[in-house]
Short mmCIF file of C-alpha atoms in Angstrom, two decimals:
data_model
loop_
_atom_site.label_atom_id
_atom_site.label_comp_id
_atom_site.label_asym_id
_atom_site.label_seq_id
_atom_site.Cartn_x
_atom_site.Cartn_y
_atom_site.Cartn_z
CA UNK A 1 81.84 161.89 49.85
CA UNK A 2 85.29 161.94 48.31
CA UNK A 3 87.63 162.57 51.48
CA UNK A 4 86.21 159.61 53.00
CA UNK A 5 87.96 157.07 50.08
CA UNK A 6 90.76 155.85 50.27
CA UNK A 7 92.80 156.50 47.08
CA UNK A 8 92.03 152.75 45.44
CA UNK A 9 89.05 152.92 45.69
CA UNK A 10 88.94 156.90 43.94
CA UNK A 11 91.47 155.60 41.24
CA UNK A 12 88.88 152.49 41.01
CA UNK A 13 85.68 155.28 40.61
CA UNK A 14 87.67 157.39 38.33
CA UNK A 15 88.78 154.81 35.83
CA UNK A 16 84.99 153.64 35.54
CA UNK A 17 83.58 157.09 34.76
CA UNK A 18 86.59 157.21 32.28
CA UNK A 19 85.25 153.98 30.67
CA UNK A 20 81.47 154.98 31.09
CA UNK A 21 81.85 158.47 29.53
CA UNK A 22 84.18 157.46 26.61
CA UNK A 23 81.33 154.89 25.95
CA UNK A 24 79.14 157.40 25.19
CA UNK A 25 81.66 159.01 22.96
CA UNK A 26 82.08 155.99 21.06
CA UNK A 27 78.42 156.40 19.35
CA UNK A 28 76.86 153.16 19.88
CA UNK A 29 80.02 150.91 18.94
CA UNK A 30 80.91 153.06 15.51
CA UNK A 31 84.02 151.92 14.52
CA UNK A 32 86.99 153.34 12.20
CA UNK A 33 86.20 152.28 8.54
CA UNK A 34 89.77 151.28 6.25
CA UNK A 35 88.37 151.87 3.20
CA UNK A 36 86.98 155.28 3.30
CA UNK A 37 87.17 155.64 -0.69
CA UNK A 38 84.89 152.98 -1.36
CA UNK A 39 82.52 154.62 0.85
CA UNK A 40 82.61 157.76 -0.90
CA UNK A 41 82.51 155.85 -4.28
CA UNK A 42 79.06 154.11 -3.26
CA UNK A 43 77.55 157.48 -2.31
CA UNK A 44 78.30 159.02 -5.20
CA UNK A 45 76.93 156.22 -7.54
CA UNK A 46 73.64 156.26 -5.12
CA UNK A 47 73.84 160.42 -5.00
CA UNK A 48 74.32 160.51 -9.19
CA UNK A 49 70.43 158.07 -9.43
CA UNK A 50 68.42 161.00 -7.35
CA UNK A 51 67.05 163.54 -8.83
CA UNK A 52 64.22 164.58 -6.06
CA UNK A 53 64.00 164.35 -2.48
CA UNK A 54 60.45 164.56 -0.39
CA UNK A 55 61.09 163.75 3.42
CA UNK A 56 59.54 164.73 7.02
CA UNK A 57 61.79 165.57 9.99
CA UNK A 58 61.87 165.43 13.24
CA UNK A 59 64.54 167.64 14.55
CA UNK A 60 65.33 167.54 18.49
CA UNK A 61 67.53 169.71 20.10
CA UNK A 62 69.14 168.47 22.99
CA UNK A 63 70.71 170.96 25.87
CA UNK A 64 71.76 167.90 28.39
CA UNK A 65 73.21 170.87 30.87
CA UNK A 66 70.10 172.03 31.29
CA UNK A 67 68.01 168.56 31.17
CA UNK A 68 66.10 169.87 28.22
CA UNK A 69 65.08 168.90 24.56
CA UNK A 70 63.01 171.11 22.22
CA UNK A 71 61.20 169.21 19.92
CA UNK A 72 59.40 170.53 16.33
CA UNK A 73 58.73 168.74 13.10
CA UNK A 74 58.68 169.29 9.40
CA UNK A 75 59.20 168.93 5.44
CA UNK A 76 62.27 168.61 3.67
CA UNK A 77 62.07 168.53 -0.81
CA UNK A 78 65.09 168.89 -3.16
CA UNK A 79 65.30 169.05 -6.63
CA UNK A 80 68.71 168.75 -8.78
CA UNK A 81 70.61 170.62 -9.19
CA UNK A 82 70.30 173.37 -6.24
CA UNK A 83 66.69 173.57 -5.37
CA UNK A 84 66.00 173.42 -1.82
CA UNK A 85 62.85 173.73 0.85
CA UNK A 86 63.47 173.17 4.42
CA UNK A 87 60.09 174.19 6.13
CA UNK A 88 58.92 173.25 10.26
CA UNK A 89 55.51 173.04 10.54
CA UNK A 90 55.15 172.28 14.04
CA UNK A 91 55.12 173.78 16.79
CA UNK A 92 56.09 176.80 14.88
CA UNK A 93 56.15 178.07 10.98
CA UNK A 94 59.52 178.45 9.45
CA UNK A 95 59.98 177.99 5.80
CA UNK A 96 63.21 178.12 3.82
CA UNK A 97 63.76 177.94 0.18
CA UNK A 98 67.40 178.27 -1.16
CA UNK A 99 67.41 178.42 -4.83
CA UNK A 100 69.46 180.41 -7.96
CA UNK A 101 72.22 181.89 -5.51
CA UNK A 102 69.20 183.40 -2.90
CA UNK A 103 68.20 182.33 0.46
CA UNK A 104 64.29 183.02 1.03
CA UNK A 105 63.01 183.22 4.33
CA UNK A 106 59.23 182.94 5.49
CA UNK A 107 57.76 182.36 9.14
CA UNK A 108 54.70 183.16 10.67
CA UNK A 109 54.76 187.35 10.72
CA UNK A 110 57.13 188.20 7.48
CA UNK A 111 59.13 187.07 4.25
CA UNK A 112 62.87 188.74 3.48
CA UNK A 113 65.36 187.51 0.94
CA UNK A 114 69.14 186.99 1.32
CA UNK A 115 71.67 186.78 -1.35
CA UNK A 116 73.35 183.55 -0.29
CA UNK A 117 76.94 184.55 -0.83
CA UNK A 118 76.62 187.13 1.61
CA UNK A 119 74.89 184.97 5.16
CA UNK A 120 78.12 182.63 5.99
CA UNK A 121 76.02 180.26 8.50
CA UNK A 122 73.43 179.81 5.28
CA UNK A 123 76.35 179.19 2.51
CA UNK A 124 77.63 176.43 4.63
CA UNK A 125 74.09 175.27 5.54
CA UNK A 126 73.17 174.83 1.96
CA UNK A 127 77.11 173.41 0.98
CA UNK A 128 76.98 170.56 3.89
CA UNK A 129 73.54 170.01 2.21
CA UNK A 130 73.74 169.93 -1.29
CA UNK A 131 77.15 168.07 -1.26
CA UNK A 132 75.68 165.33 1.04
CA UNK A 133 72.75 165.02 -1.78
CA UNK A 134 74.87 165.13 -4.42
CA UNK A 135 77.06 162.25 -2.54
CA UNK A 136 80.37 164.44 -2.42
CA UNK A 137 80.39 164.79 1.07
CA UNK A 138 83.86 163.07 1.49
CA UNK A 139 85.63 165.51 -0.76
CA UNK A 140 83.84 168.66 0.49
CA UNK A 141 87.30 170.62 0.96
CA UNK A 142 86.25 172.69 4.05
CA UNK A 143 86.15 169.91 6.15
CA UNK A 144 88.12 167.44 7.89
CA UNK A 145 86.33 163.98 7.00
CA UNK A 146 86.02 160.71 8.92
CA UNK A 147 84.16 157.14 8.24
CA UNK A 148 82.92 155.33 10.86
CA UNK A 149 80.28 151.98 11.11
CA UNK A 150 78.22 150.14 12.86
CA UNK A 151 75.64 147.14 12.09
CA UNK A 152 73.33 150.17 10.60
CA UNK A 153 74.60 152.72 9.74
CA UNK A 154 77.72 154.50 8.03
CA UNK A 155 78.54 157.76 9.79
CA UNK A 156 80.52 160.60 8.20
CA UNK A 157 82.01 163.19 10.80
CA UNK A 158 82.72 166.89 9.04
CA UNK A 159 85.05 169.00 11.31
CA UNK A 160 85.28 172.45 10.05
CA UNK A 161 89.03 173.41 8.96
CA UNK A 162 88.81 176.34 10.02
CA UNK A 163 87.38 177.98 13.36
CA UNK A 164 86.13 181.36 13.54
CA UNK A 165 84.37 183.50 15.55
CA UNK A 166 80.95 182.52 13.40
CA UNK A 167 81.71 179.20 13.76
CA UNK A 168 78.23 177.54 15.79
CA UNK A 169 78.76 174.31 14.79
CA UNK A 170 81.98 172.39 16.03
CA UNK A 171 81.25 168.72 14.10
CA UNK A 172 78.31 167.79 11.94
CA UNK A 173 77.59 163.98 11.91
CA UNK A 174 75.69 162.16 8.95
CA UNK A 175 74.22 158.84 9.66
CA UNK A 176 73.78 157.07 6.17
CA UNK A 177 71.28 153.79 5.94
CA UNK A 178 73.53 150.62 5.04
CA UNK A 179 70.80 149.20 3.07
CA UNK A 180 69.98 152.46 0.62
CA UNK A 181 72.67 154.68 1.34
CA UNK A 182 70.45 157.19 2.44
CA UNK A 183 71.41 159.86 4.75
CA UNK A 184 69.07 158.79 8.13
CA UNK A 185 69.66 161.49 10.70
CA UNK A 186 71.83 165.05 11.16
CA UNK A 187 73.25 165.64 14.22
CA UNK A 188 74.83 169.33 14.98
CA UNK A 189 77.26 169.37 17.97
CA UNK A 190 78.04 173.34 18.86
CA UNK A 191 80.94 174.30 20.24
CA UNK A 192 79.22 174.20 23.31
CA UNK A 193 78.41 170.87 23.19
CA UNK A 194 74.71 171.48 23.04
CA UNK A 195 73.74 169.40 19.90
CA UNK A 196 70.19 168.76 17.41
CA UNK A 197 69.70 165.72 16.16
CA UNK A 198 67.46 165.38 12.68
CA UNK A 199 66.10 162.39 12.11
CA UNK A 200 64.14 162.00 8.56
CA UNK A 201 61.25 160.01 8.07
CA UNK A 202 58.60 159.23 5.46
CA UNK A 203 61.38 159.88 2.66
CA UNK A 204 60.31 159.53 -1.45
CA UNK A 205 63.05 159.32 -3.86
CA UNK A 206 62.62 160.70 -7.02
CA UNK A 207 58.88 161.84 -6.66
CA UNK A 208 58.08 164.14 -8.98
CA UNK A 209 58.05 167.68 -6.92
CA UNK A 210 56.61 170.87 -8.75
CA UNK A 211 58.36 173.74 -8.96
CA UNK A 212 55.94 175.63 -7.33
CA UNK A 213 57.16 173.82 -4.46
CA UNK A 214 60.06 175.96 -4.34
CA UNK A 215 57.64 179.22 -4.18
CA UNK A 216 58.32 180.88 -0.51
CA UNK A 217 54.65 181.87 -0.81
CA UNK A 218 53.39 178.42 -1.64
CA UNK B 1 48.63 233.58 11.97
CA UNK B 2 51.73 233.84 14.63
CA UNK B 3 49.19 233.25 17.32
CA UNK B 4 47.92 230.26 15.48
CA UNK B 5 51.45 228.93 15.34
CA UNK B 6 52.24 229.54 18.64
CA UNK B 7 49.10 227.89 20.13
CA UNK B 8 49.88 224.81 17.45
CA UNK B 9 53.04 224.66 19.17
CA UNK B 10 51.63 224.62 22.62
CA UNK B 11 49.47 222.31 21.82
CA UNK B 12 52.07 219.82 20.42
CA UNK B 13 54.17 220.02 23.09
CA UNK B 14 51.44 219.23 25.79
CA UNK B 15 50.79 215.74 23.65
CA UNK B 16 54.38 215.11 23.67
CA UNK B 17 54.47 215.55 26.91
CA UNK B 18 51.58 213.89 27.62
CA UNK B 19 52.34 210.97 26.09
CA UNK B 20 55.95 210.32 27.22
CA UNK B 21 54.85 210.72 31.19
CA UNK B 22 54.66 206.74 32.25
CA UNK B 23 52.32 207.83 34.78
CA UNK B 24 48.91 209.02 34.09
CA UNK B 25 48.29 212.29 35.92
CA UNK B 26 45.26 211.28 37.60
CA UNK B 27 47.67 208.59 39.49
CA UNK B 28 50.26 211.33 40.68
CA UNK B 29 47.63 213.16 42.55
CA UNK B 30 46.46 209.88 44.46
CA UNK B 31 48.48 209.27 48.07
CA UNK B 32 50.22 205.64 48.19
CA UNK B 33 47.74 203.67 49.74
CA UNK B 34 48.49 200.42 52.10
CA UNK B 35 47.44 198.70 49.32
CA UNK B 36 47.80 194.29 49.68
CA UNK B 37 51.08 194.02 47.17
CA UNK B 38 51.46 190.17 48.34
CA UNK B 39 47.90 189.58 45.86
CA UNK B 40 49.69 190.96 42.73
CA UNK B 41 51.15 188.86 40.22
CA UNK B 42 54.74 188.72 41.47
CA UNK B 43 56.79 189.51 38.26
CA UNK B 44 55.71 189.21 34.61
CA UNK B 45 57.02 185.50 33.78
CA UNK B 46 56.38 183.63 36.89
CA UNK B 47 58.15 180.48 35.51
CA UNK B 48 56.05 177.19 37.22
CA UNK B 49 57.03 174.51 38.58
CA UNK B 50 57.62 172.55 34.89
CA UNK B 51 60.91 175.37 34.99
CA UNK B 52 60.41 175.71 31.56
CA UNK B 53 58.72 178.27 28.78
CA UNK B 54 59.39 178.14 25.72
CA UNK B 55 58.40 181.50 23.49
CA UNK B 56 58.71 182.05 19.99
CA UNK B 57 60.35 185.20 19.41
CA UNK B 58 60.53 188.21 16.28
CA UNK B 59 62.59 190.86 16.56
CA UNK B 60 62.04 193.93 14.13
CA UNK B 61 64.40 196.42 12.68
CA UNK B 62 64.05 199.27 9.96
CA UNK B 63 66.63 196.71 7.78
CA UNK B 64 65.34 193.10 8.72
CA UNK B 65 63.15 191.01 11.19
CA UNK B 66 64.80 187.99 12.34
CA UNK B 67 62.35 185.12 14.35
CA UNK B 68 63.79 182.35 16.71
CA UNK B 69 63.06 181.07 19.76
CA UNK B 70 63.49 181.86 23.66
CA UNK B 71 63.62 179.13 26.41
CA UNK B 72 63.29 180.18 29.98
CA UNK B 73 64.30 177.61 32.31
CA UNK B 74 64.34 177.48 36.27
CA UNK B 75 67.67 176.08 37.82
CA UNK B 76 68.71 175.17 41.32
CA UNK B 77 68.22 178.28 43.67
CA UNK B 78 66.33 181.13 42.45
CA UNK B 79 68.70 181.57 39.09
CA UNK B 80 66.76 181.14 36.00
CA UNK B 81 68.69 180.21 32.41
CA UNK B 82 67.41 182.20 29.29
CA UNK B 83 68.19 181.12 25.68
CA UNK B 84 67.62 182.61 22.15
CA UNK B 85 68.15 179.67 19.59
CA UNK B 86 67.32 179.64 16.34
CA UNK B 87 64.43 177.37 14.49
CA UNK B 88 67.41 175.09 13.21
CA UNK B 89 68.25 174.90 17.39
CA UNK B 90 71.32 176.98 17.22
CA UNK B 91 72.15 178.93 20.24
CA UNK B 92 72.67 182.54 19.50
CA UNK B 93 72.82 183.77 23.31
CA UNK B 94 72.76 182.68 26.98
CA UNK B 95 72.13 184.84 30.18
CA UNK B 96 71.99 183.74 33.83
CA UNK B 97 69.25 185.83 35.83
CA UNK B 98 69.49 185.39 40.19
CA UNK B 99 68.05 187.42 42.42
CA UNK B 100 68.07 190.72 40.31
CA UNK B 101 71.33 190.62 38.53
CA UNK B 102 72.31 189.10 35.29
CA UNK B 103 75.52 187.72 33.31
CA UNK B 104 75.86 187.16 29.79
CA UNK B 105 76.98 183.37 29.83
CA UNK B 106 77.68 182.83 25.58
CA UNK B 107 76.94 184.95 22.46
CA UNK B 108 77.38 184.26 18.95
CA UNK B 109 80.01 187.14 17.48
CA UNK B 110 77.09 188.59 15.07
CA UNK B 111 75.12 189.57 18.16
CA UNK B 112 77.97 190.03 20.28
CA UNK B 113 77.58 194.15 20.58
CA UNK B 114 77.09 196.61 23.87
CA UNK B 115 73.94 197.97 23.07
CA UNK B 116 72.27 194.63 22.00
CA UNK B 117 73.38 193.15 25.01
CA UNK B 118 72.27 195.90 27.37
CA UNK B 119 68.73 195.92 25.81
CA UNK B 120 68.66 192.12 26.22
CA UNK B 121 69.78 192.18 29.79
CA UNK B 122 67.38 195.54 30.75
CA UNK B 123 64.54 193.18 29.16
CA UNK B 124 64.91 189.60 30.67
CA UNK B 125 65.59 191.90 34.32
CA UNK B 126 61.92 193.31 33.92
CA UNK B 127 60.78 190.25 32.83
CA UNK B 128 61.68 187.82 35.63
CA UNK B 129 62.08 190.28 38.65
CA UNK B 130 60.02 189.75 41.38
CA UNK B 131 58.19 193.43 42.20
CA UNK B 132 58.24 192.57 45.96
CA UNK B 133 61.62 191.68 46.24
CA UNK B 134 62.40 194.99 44.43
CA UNK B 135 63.30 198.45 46.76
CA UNK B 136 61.70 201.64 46.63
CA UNK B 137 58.13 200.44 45.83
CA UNK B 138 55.58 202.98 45.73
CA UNK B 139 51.74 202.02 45.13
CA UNK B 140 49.71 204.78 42.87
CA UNK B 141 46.01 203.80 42.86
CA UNK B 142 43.31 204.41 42.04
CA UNK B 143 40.22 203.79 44.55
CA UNK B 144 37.06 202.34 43.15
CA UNK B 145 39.30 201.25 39.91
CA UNK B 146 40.49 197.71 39.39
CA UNK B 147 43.88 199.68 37.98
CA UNK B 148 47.63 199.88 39.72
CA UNK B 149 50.72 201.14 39.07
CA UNK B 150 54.01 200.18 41.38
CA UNK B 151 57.09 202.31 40.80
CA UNK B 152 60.23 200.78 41.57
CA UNK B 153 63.94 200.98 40.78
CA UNK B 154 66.14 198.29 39.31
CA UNK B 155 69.65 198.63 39.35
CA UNK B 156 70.46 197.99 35.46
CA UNK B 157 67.09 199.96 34.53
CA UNK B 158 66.52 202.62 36.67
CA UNK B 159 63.07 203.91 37.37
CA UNK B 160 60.31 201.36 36.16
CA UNK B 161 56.36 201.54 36.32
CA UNK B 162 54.69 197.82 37.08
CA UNK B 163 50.95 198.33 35.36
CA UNK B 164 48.63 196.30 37.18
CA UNK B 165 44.69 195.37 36.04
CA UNK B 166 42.66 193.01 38.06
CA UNK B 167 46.01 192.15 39.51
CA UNK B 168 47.45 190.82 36.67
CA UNK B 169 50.36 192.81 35.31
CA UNK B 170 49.47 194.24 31.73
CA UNK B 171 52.53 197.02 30.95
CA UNK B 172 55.89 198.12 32.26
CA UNK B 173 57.44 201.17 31.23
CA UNK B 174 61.01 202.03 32.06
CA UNK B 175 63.28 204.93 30.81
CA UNK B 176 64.11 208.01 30.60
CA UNK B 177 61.07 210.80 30.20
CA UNK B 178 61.79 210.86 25.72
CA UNK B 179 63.06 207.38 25.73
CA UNK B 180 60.48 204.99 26.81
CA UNK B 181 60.35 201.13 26.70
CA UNK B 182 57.09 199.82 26.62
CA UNK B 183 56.61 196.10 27.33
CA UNK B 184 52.78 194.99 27.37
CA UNK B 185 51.84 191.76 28.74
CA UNK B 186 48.39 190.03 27.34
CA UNK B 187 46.48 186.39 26.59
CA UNK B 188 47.21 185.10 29.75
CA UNK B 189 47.27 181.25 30.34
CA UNK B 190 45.42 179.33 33.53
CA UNK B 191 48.98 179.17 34.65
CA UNK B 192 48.83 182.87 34.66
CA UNK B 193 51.60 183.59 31.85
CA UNK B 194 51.46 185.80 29.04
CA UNK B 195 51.16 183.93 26.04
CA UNK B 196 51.71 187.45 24.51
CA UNK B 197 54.79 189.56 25.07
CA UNK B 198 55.22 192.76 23.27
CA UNK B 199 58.61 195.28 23.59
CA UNK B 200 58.63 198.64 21.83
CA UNK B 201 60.78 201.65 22.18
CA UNK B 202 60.00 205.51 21.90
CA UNK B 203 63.03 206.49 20.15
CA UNK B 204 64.67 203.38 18.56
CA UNK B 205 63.02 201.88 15.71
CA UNK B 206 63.41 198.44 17.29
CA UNK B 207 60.31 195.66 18.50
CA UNK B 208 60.46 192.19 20.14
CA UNK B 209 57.00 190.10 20.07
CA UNK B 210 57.15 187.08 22.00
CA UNK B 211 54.36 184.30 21.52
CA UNK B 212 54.17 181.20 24.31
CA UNK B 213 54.58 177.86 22.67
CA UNK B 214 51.30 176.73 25.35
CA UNK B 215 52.25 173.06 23.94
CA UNK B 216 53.63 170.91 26.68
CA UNK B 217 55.21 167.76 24.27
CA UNK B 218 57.34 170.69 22.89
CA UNK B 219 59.65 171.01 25.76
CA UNK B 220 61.08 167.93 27.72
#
């Protein structure tokens, strides 16, 4: 198709898949924010009022090369100060409960414990996590940070400092609600590219949450 | 009591032997026969025309059992994308399968070792290979008996047994004669999949189960 342009008219295609694909990049018009302090400030004073979290999820993972998205759903409760239960229900059983320094792990054939200083991917699983809970996400010193907006939403971009081998997950974006400062949806870009996006739903702050809760067996 | 030991010995051995031979005896003694190969189930994942499966996947050593997820899915030409993710939806590996051969496309440096890969690769070539496209065929079976066994040859694998029942494929068995891979094939779907898929090894303390998500909203 190509050798039968004439170079205007290539330049011409090439400048619009420039503007269409950086588009894309831009997030749905998110925009630079000045005062990324203040930002911080108001997620802290919202972070410092929570004590428990109960959510659903809907996580979606998204491999455009291949025109395909898996799709599986779940719970989410936290408790202050490091009490944590991640669990997908659907279309497969995975449960995990991070609490007192150890990672346990549940699904649908076995349980097995991990001490969480010693699984890298979980340690910075349950860091991004607990630091975007406890609204000190902006001065989480293993990551580059950036604030961006839109009409809805502010969105926090974590870039890891520093690459290694282990290193899945290239940027981690947090969309946080404008009108309760929530965090809204998780999206996970790998260094492929490939990325998950986790959008929670059906969230209860500071509903009382047993500890039971945080039982793998419960 | 030496000619107890002896014959406990004998005996031993002929179980051993027994039951590391991939082939039933009564099979080896039967000449190939013409039978109709084009009626078998081609390979054990025939992917359909969706191009995609989606299994969930355990994998079980003496020290841990980790679980995730495998996605199988059909590209242009005959090549054929396979992916182990994790529940969270983080990719771990990535292999390219076409017309018998296979590449290792990504791999996460934890699982980034020889004889990981090689088992991987020896696995997803049984799985998706296509028995009549493979050379050096031979047909053992049995008349009267809705049971066959096709020995072929894969590059990567070697020697490799196809177990056949009511022409649906039900075991492979590759190796050498003391170290045995077993993969058994069961539950199948109307589409004619496995929704069960079990790997086990003679020698290596080492199982994969895989378990069909049969839940079409799953995958897009």
């Amino acid at each position: 198709m190509f050798h039968v342009m004439n170079n205007k008219n290539l330049t011409l295609l090439i400048l619009l898949l420039c503007y269409f694909f950086s588009a894309f990049a831009q997030e749905d018009n998110f925009k630079r924010v000045a005062e990324e302090e203040e930002v911080g400030s108001i997620l802290n004073q919202k972070a410092k009022k929570i004590q428990t979290i109960t959510s659903d999820f809907i996580q979606k993972k998204h491999m455009d090369y291949l025109t395909v998205t898996i799709k599986s759903k779940g719970s989410f409760w936290f408790k202050k100060e490091n009490y944590l239960r991640w669990e997908y229900k659907e279309p497969f059983l995975y449960k995990i409960v991070i609490k007192n320094g150890k990672i346990f792990i549940a699904n649908e054939e076995n349980n097995s414990e991990f001490n969480i200083k010693g699984n890298k991917i979980f340690r910075e699983v349950n860091n991004i996590i607990v630091s975007a809970v406890k609204g000190e996400i902006l001065t989480n010193e293993k990551y580059k940070t950036s604030v961006l907006e839109n009409t809805e939403y502010y969105l926090i971009k974590l870039i890891p400092k520093e690459m290694d081998g282990d290193n899945i997950i290239k940027e981690m974006h947090m969309f946080f609600n404008k009108d309760n400062m929530q965090i809204s949806k998780i999206k996970m870009v790998e260094t492929s590219d490939n990325y998950t996006i986790i959008t929670f739903i059906n969230r209860k702050i500071n509903a009382p949450i047993p500890d039971t809760i945080f039982n793998i067996n419960q | 009591m030496r000619r107890y030991l002896i014959l406990f010995l004998i005996s031993i051995n002929s179980v051993v032997f027994f039951h590391y031979c991939a082939v039933p005896c009564r099979y080896n003694k039967i000449k190939a026969t013409a039978f109709v190969t084009d009626s078998l189930q081609a390979s054990p994942v025939e992917i359909d025309t969706t191009g995609k499966l989606l299994y969930r996947s355990f994998i079980y050593t003496p020290k841990k059992s980790f679980s995730g997820l495998f996605l199988f899915k059909k590209m242009a030409g005959k090549k054929t994308r396979i992916i182990l993710l994790s529940e969270v939806g983080l990719r771990f590996m990535e292999f390219e399968y076409s017309d018998k051969e296979i590449e290792l496309l990504y791999c996460v440096d934890f699982l980034n070792k020889n004889n990981i890969i090689k088992t991987f690769k020896k696995n997803i070539l049984i799985l998706l290979s296509d028995i009549h496209m493979v050379e050096k065929k031979r047909i053992f079976s049995d008349p009267g008996s809705s049971h066959h066994i096709f020995k072929t040859k894969l590059d990567e694998v070697g020697k490799c047994y196809y177990h056949f029942t009511n022409k649906q494929m039900t075991r492979t068995i590759y190796g050498s004669l003391f170290n045995k891979t077993y993969m058994e094939y069961s539950d199948y779907n109307k589409n004619n999949i496995p929704r069960k898929i079990e790997i086990s090894y003679t020698l290596i303390d080492l199982g994969f189960s895989l378990k069909l998500i049969d839940n079409k909203n799953v995958v897009e």
